[in-house]
mmCIF file of C-alpha atoms in Angstrom:
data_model
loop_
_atom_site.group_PDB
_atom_site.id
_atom_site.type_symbol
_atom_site.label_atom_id
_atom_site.label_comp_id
_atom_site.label_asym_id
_atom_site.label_seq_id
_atom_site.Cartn_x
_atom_site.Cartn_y
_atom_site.Cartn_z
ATOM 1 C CA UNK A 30 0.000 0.000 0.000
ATOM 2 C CA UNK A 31 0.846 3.345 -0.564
ATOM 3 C CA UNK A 32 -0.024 5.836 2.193
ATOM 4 C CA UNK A 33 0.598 9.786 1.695
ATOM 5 C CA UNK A 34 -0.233 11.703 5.124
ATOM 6 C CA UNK A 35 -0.335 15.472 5.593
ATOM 7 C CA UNK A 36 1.836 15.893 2.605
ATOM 8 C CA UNK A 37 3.334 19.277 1.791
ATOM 9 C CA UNK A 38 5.345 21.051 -0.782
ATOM 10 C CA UNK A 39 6.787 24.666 -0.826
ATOM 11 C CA UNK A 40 8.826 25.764 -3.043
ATOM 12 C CA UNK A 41 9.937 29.638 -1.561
ATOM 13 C CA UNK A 42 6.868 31.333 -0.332
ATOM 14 C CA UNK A 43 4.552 29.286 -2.704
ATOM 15 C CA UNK A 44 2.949 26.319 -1.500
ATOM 16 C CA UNK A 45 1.572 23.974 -4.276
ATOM 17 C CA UNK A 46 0.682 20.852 -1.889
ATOM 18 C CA UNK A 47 -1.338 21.460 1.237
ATOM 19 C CA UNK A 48 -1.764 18.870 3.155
ATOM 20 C CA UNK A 49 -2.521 16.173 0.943
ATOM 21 C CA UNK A 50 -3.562 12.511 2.291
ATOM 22 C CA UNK A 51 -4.548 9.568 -0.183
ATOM 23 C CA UNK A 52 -3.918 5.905 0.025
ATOM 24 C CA UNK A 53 -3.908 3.180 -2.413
ATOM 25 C CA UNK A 54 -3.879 -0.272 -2.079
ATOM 26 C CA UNK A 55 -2.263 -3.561 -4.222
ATOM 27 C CA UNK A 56 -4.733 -4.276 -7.101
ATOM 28 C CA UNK A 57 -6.420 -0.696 -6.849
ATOM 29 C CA UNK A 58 -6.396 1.831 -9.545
ATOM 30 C CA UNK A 59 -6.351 5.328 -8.427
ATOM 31 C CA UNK A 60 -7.137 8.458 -10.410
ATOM 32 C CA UNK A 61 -5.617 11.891 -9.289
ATOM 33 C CA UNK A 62 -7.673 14.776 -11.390
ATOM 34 C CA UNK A 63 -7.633 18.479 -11.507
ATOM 35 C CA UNK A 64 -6.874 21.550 -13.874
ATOM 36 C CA UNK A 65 -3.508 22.541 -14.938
ATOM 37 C CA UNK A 66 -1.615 24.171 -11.783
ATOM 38 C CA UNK A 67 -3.212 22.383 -9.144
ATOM 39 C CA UNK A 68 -0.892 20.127 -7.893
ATOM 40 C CA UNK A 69 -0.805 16.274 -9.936
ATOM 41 C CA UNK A 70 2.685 17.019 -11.418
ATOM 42 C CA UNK A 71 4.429 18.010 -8.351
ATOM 43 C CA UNK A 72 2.313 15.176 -6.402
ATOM 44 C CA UNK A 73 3.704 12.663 -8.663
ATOM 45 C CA UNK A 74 7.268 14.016 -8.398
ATOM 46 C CA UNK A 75 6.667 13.521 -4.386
ATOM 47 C CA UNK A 76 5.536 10.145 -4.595
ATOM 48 C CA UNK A 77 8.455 9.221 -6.665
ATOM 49 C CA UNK A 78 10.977 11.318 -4.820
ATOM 50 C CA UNK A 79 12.049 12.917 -7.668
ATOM 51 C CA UNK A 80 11.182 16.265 -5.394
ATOM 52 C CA UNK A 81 11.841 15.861 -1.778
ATOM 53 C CA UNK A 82 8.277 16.946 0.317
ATOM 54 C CA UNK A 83 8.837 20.085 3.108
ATOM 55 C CA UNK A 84 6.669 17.913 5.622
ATOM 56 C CA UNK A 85 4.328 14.685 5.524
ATOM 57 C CA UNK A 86 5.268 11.234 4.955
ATOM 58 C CA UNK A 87 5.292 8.913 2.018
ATOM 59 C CA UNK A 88 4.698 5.567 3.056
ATOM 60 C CA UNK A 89 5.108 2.109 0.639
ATOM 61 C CA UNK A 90 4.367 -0.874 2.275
ATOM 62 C CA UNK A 91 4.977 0.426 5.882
ATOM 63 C CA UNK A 92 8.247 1.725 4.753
ATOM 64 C CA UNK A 93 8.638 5.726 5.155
ATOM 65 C CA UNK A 94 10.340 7.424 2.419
ATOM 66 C CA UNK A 95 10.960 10.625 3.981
ATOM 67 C CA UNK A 96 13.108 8.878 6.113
ATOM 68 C CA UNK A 97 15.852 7.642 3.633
ATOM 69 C CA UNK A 98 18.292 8.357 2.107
ATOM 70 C CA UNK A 99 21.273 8.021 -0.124
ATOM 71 C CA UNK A 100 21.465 4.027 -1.119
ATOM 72 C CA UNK A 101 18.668 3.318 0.826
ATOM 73 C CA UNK A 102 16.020 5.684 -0.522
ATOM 74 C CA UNK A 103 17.323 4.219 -4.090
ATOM 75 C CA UNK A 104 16.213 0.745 -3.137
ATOM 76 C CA UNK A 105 13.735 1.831 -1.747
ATOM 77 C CA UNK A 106 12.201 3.934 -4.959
ATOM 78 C CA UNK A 107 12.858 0.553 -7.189
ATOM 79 C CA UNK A 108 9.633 -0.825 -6.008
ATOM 80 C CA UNK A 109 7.515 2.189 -7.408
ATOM 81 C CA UNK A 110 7.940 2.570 -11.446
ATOM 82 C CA UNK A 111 7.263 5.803 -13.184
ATOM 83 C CA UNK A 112 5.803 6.375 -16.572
ATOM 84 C CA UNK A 113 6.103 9.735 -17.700
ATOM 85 C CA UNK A 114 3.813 11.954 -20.137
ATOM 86 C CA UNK A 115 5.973 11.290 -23.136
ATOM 87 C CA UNK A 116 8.202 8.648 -22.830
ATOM 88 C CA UNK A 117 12.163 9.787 -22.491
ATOM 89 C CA UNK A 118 13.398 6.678 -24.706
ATOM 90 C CA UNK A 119 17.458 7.135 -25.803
ATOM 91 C CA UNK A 120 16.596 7.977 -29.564
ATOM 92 C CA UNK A 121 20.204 5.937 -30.977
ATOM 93 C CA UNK A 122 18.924 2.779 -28.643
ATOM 94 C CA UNK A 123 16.684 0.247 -29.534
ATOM 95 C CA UNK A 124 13.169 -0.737 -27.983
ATOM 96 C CA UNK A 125 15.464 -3.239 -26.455
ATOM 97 C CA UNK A 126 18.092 -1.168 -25.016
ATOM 98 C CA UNK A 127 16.040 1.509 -23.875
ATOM 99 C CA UNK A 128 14.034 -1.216 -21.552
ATOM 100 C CA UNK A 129 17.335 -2.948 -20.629
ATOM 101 C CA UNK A 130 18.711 0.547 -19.459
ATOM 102 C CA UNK A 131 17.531 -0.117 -15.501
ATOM 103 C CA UNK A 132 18.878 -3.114 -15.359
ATOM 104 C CA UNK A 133 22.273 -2.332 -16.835
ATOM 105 C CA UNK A 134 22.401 0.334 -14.085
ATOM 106 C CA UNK A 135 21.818 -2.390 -11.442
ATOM 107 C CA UNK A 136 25.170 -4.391 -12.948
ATOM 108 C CA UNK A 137 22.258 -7.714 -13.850
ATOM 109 C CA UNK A 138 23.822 -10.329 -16.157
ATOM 110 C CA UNK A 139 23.757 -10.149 -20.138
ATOM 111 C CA UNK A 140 21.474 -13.177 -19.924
ATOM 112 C CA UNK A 141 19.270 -12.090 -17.119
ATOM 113 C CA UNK A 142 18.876 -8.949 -18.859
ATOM 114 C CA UNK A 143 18.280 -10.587 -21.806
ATOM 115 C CA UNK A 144 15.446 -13.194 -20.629
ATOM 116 C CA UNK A 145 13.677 -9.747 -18.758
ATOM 117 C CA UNK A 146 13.673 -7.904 -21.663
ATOM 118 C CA UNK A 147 12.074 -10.234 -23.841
ATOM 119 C CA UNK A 148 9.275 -11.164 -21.173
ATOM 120 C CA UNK A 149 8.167 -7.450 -20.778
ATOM 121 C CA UNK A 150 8.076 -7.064 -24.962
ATOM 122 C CA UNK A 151 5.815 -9.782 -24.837
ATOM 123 C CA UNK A 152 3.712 -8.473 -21.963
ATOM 124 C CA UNK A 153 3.529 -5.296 -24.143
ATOM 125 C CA UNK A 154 2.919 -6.157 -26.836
ATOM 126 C CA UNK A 155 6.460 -5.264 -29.045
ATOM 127 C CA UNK A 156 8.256 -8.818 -29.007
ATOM 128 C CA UNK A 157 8.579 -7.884 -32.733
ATOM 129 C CA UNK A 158 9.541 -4.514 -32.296
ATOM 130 C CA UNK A 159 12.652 -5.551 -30.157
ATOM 131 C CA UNK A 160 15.612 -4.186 -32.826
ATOM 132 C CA UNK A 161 13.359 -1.017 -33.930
ATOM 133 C CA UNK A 162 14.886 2.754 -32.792
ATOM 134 C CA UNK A 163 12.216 5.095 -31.148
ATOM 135 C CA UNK A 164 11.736 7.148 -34.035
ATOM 136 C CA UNK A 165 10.402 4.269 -36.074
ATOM 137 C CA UNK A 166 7.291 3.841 -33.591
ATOM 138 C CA UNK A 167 3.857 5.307 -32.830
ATOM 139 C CA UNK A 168 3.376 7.437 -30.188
ATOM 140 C CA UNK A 169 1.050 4.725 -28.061
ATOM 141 C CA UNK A 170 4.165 2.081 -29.277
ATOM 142 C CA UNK A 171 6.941 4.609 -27.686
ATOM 143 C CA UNK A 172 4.365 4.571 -24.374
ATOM 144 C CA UNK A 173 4.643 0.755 -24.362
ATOM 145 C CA UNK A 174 8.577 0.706 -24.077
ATOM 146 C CA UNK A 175 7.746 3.306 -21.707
ATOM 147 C CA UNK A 176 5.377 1.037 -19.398
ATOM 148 C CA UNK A 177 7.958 -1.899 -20.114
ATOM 149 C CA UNK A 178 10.656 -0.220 -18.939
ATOM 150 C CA UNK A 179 8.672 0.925 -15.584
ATOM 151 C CA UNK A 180 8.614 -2.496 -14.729
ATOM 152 C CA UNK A 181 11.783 -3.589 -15.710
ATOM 153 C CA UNK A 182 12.697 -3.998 -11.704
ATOM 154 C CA UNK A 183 9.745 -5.796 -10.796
ATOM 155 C CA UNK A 184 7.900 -2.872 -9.327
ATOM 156 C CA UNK A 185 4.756 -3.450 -6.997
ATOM 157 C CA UNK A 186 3.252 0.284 -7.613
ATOM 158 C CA UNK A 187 2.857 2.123 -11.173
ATOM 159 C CA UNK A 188 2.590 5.948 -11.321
ATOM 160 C CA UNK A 189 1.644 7.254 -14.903
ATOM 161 C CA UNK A 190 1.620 10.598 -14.871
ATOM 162 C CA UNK A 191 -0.421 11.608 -17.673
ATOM 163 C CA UNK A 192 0.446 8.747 -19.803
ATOM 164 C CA UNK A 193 -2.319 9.226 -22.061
ATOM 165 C CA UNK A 194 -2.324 12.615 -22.274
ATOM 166 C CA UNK A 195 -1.838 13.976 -26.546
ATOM 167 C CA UNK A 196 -2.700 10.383 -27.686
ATOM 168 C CA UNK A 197 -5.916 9.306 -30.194
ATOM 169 C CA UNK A 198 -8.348 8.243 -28.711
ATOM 170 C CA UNK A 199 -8.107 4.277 -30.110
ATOM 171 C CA UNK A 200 -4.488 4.869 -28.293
ATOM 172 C CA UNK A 201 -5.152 5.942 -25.366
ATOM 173 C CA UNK A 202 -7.822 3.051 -25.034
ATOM 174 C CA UNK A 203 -5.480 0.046 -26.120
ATOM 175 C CA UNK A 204 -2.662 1.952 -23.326
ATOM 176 C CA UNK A 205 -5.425 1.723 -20.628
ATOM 177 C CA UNK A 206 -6.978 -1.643 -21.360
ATOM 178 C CA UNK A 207 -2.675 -2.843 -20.867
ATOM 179 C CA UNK A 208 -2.226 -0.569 -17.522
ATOM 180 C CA UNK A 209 -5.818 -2.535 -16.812
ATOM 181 C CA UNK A 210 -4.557 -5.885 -17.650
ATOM 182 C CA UNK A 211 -1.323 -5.302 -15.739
ATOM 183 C CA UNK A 212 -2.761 -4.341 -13.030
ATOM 184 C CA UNK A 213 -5.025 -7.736 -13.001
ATOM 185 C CA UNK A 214 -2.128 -9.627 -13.809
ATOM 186 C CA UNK A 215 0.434 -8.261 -11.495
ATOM 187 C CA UNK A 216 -1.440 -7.364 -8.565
ATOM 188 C CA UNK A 217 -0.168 -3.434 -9.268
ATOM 189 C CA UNK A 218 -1.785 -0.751 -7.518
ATOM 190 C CA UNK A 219 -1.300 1.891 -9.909
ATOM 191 C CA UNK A 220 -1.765 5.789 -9.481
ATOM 192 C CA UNK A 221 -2.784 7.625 -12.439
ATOM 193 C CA UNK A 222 -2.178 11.468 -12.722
ATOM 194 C CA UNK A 223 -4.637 13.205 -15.423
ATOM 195 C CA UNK A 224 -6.834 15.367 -16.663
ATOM 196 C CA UNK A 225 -9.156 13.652 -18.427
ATOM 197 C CA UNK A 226 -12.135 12.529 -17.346
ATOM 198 C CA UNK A 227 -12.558 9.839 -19.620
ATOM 199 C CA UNK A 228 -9.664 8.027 -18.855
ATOM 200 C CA UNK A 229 -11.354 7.680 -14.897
ATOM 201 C CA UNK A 230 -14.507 6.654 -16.227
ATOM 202 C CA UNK A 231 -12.716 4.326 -17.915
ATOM 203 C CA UNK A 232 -10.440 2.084 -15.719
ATOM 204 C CA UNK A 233 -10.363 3.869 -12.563
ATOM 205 C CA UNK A 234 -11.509 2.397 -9.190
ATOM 206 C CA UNK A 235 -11.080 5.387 -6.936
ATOM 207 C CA UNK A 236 -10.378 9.358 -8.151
ATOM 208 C CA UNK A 237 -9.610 12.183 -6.099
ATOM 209 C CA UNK A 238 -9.732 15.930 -7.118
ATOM 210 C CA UNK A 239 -7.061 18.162 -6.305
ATOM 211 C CA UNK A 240 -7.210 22.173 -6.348
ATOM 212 C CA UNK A 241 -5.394 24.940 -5.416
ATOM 213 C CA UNK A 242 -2.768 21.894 -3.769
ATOM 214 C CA UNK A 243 -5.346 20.702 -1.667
ATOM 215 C CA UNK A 244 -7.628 17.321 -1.935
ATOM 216 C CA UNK A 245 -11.106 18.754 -2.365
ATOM 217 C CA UNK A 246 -13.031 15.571 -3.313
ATOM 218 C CA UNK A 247 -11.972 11.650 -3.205
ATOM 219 C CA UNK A 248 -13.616 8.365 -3.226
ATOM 220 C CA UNK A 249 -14.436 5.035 -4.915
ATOM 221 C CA UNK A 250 -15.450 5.889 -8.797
ATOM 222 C CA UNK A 251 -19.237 4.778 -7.649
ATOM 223 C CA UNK A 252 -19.487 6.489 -4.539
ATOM 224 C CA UNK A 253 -19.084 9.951 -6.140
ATOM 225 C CA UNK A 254 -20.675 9.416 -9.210
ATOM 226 C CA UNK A 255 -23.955 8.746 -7.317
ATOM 227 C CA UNK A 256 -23.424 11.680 -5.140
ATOM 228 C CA UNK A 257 -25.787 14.491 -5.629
ATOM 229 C CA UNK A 258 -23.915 17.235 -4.322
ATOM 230 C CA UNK A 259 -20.457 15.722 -5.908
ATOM 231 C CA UNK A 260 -19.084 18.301 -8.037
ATOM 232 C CA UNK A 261 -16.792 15.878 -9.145
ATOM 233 C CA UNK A 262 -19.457 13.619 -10.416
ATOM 234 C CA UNK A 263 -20.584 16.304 -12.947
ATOM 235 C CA UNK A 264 -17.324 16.543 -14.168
ATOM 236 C CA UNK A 265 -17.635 12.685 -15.022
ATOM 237 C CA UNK A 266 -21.042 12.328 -16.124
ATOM 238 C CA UNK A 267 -21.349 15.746 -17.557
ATOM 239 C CA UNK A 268 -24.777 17.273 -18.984
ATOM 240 C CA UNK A 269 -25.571 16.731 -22.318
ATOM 241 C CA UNK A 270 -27.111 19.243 -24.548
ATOM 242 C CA UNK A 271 -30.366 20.058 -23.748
ATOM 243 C CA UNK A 272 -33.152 20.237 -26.635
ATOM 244 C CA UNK A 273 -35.203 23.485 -26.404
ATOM 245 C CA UNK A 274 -38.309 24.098 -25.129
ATOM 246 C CA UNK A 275 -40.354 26.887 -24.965
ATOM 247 C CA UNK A 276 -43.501 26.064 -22.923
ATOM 248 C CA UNK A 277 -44.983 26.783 -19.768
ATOM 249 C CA UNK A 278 -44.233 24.121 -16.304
ATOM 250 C CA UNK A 279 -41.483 23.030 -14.681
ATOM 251 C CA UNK A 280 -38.118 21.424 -15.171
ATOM 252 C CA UNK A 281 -36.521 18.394 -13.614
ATOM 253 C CA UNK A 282 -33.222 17.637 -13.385
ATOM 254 C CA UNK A 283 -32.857 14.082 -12.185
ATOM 255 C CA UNK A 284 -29.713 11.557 -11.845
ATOM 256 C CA UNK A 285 -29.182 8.496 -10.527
ATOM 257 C CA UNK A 286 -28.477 8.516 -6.858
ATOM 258 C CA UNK A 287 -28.314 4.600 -6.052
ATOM 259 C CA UNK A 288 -26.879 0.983 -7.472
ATOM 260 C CA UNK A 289 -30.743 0.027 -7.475
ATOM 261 C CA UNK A 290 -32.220 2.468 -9.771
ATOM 262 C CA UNK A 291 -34.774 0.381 -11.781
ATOM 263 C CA UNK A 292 -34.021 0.141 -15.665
ATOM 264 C CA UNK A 293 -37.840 1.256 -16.555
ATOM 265 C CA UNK A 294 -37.609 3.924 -13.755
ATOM 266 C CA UNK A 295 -38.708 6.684 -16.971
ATOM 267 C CA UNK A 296 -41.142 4.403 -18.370
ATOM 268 C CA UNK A 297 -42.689 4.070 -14.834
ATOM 269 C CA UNK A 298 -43.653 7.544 -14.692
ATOM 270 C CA UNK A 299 -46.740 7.021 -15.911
ATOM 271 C CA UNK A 300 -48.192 5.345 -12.620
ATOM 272 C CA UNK A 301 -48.047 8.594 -10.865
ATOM 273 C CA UNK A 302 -51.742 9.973 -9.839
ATOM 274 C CA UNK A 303 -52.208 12.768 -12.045
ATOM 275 C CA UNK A 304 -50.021 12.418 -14.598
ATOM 276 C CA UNK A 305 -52.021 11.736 -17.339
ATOM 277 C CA UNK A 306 -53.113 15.388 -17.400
ATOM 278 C CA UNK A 307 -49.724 16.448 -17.579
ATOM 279 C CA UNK A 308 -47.111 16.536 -21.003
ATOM 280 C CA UNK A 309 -43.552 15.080 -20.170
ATOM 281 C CA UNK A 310 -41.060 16.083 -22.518
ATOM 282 C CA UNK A 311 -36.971 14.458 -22.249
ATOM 283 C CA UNK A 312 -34.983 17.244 -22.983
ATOM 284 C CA UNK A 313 -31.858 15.312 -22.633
ATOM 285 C CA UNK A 314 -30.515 11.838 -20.849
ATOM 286 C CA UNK A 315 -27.654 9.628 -20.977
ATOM 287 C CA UNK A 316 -27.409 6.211 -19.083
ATOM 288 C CA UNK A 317 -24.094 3.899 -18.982
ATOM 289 C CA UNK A 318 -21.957 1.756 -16.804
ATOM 290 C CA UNK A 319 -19.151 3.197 -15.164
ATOM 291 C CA UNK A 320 -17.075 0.446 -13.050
ATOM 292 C CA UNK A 321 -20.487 -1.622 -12.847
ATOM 293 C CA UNK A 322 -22.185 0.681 -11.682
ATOM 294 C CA UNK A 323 -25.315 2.112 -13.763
ATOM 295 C CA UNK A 324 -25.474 5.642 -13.363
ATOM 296 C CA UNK A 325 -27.378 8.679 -15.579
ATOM 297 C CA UNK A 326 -28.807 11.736 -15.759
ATOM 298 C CA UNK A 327 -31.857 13.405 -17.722
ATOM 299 C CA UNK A 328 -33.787 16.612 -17.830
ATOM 300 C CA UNK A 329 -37.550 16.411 -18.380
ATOM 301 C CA UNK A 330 -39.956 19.279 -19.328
ATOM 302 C CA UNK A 331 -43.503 18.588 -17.490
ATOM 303 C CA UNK A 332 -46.020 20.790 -18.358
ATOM 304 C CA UNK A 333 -48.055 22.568 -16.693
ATOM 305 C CA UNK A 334 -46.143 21.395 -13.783
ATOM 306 C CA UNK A 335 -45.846 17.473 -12.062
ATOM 307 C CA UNK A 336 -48.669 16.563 -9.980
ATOM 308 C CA UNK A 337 -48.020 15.954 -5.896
ATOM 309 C CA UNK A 338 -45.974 12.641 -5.008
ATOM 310 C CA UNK A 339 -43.459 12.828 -7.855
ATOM 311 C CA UNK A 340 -40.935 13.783 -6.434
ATOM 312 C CA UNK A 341 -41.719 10.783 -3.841
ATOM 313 C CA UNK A 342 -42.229 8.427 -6.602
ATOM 314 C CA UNK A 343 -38.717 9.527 -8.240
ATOM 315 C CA UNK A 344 -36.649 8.876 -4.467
ATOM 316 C CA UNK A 345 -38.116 5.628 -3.914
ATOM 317 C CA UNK A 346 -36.474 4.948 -7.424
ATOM 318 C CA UNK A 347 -33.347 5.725 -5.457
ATOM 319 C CA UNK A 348 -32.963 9.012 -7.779
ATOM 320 C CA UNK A 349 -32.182 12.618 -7.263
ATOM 321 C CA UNK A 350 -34.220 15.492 -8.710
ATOM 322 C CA UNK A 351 -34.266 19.274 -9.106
ATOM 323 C CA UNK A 352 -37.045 21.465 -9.986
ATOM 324 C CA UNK A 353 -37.190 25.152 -11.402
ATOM 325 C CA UNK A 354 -40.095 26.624 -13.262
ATOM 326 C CA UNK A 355 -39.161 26.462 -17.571
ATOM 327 C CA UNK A 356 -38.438 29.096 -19.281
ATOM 328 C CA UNK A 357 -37.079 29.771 -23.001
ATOM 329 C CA UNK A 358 -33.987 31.060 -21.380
ATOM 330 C CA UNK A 359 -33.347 28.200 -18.577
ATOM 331 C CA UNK A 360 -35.081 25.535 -20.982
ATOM 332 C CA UNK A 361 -32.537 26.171 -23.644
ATOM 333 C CA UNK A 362 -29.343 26.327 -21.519
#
């Protein structure tokens, strides 16, 4: 496990991490989000010690960080691997050498280096792309060497830090569904640094929110998605585009606000007293599956207004709703 308590970072007068406490554990994947400035890069660079914090502790597997040094902090760093935004391969090395490069460092045998590097190729994917130089690759294929060479020392903890960040789309899937796989197949708890949003809806387990240095939000994927009040899950599940409207009545904003929201919960509508004399228009909606979890949102017009007990017969749905009277303005937002 990796434990980071009270962790702090000043560099002069400035402080750009205040106070900062997360944990992961073996097997989880953990998301780190927030806008440029707030704090992942520098987080990352404390977690790896590649910046030294002013106060707090780092903690893998009981073992304090801030308490090393020299030698021992450099063993001690070997267990967490580090894969960068874009991946500083040697550009006159091959695929080969460039993943071999830690272990040449550590003085391992021609053959044991040898037998490693071909069994993280294959666990990336590039067996074939062994004799290649960097410049002959994709970008996602340059990430790859970059993940194999992360684990070249056997590594228990991953920390990508913004791994995905410039690549297509069909890229930056294939590079999460191997950081995924890895993770399954390795028992890696893995922190991931990033903005985007997609990328925690994707593979993430739990995601925290960092701003202005401090951690303003943080919890299991599910948990805050089906939080109301969760700024955080907006930024997520954002709204979609709403189609116009122009009548009189009300609008309600509802999301999902439980695991046991029933599939037909829109369709079901209809058994309310009184709502036959009303219209009900869907403005806009989106449902999916994030982490298992079935989560959505939609915005309805009712017109002239929804009769008494919806709102009732929307929470024991184990949804969330918000009402404000339409107009063209709001209606159209």
């Amino acid at each position: 496990m990796i434990e980071i308590e009270n962790l702090t970072k000043r560099f002069g007068d400035r402080t750009v991490l205040d106070d900062v406490s997360l944990s992961v554990a073996g097997g989880e994947i953990l998301a780190v989000v927030g806008a440029s400035g707030a704090g992942k890069t520098t987080l990352s660079r404390c977690v790896s010690f590649l910046e030294r914090p002013t106060s707090g502790t780092v903690r893998v597997d009981g073992k304090d960080f801030t308490r090393l040094e020299g030698a021992e902090l450099l063993a001690a760093r070997r267990s967490v691997g580090v894969i960068f935004q874009t991946a500083p391969l040697l550009r006159r090395r091959t695929v080969a050498q460039n993943v071999a490069l830690p272990l040449e460092y550590l003085g391992a045998t021609d053959a044991s280096v040898q037998r490693r590097v071909a069994s993280l190729l294959d666990r990336v994917g590039l067996a074939d792309r062994r004799d290649d130089l960097p410049r002959q690759l994709s970008g996602g294929q340059r990430q790859r060497v970059g993940i194999a060479r992360a684990l070249a020392l056997g590594p228990s903890y991953l920390l990508s830090d913004e791994a995905t960040s410039g690549l297509d789309p069909a890229t930056t899937k294939a590079i999460l569904k191997l950081l995924s796989h890895l993770r399954d197949e390795l028992g890696l708890a893995i922190i991931l640094i990033t903005h985007e949003m997609e990328v925690v809806r994707e593979i993430a387990d739990s995601v925290a929110r960092i701003d202005g240095g401090r951690i303003v939000e943080a919890g299991p994927v599910g948990d805050v998605i089906l939080d109301p009040s969760s700024a955080l899950a907006r930024e997520l599940l954002p709204d979609r585009p709403r189609a116009p409207f122009h009548g009189a009545g009300e609008i309600w904003e509802v999301s999902y606000a439980s695991r046991e929201v029933p599939l037909d919960w829109l369709t079901s509508i209809h058994t309310v007293p009184g709502i036959a004399n009303t219209s009900v228009s869907v403005l806009s909606a989106s449902v999916e599956a994030i982490r298992g979890v079935a989560v959505g949102r939609a915005v309805l017009a009712i017109s002239p207004g929804a009769p008494a007990g919806f709102d009732r017969h929307l929470r024991d749905r184990g949804l969330h709703a918000t009402t404000s009277p339409a107009t063209s303005e709001g209606a159209a937002a």
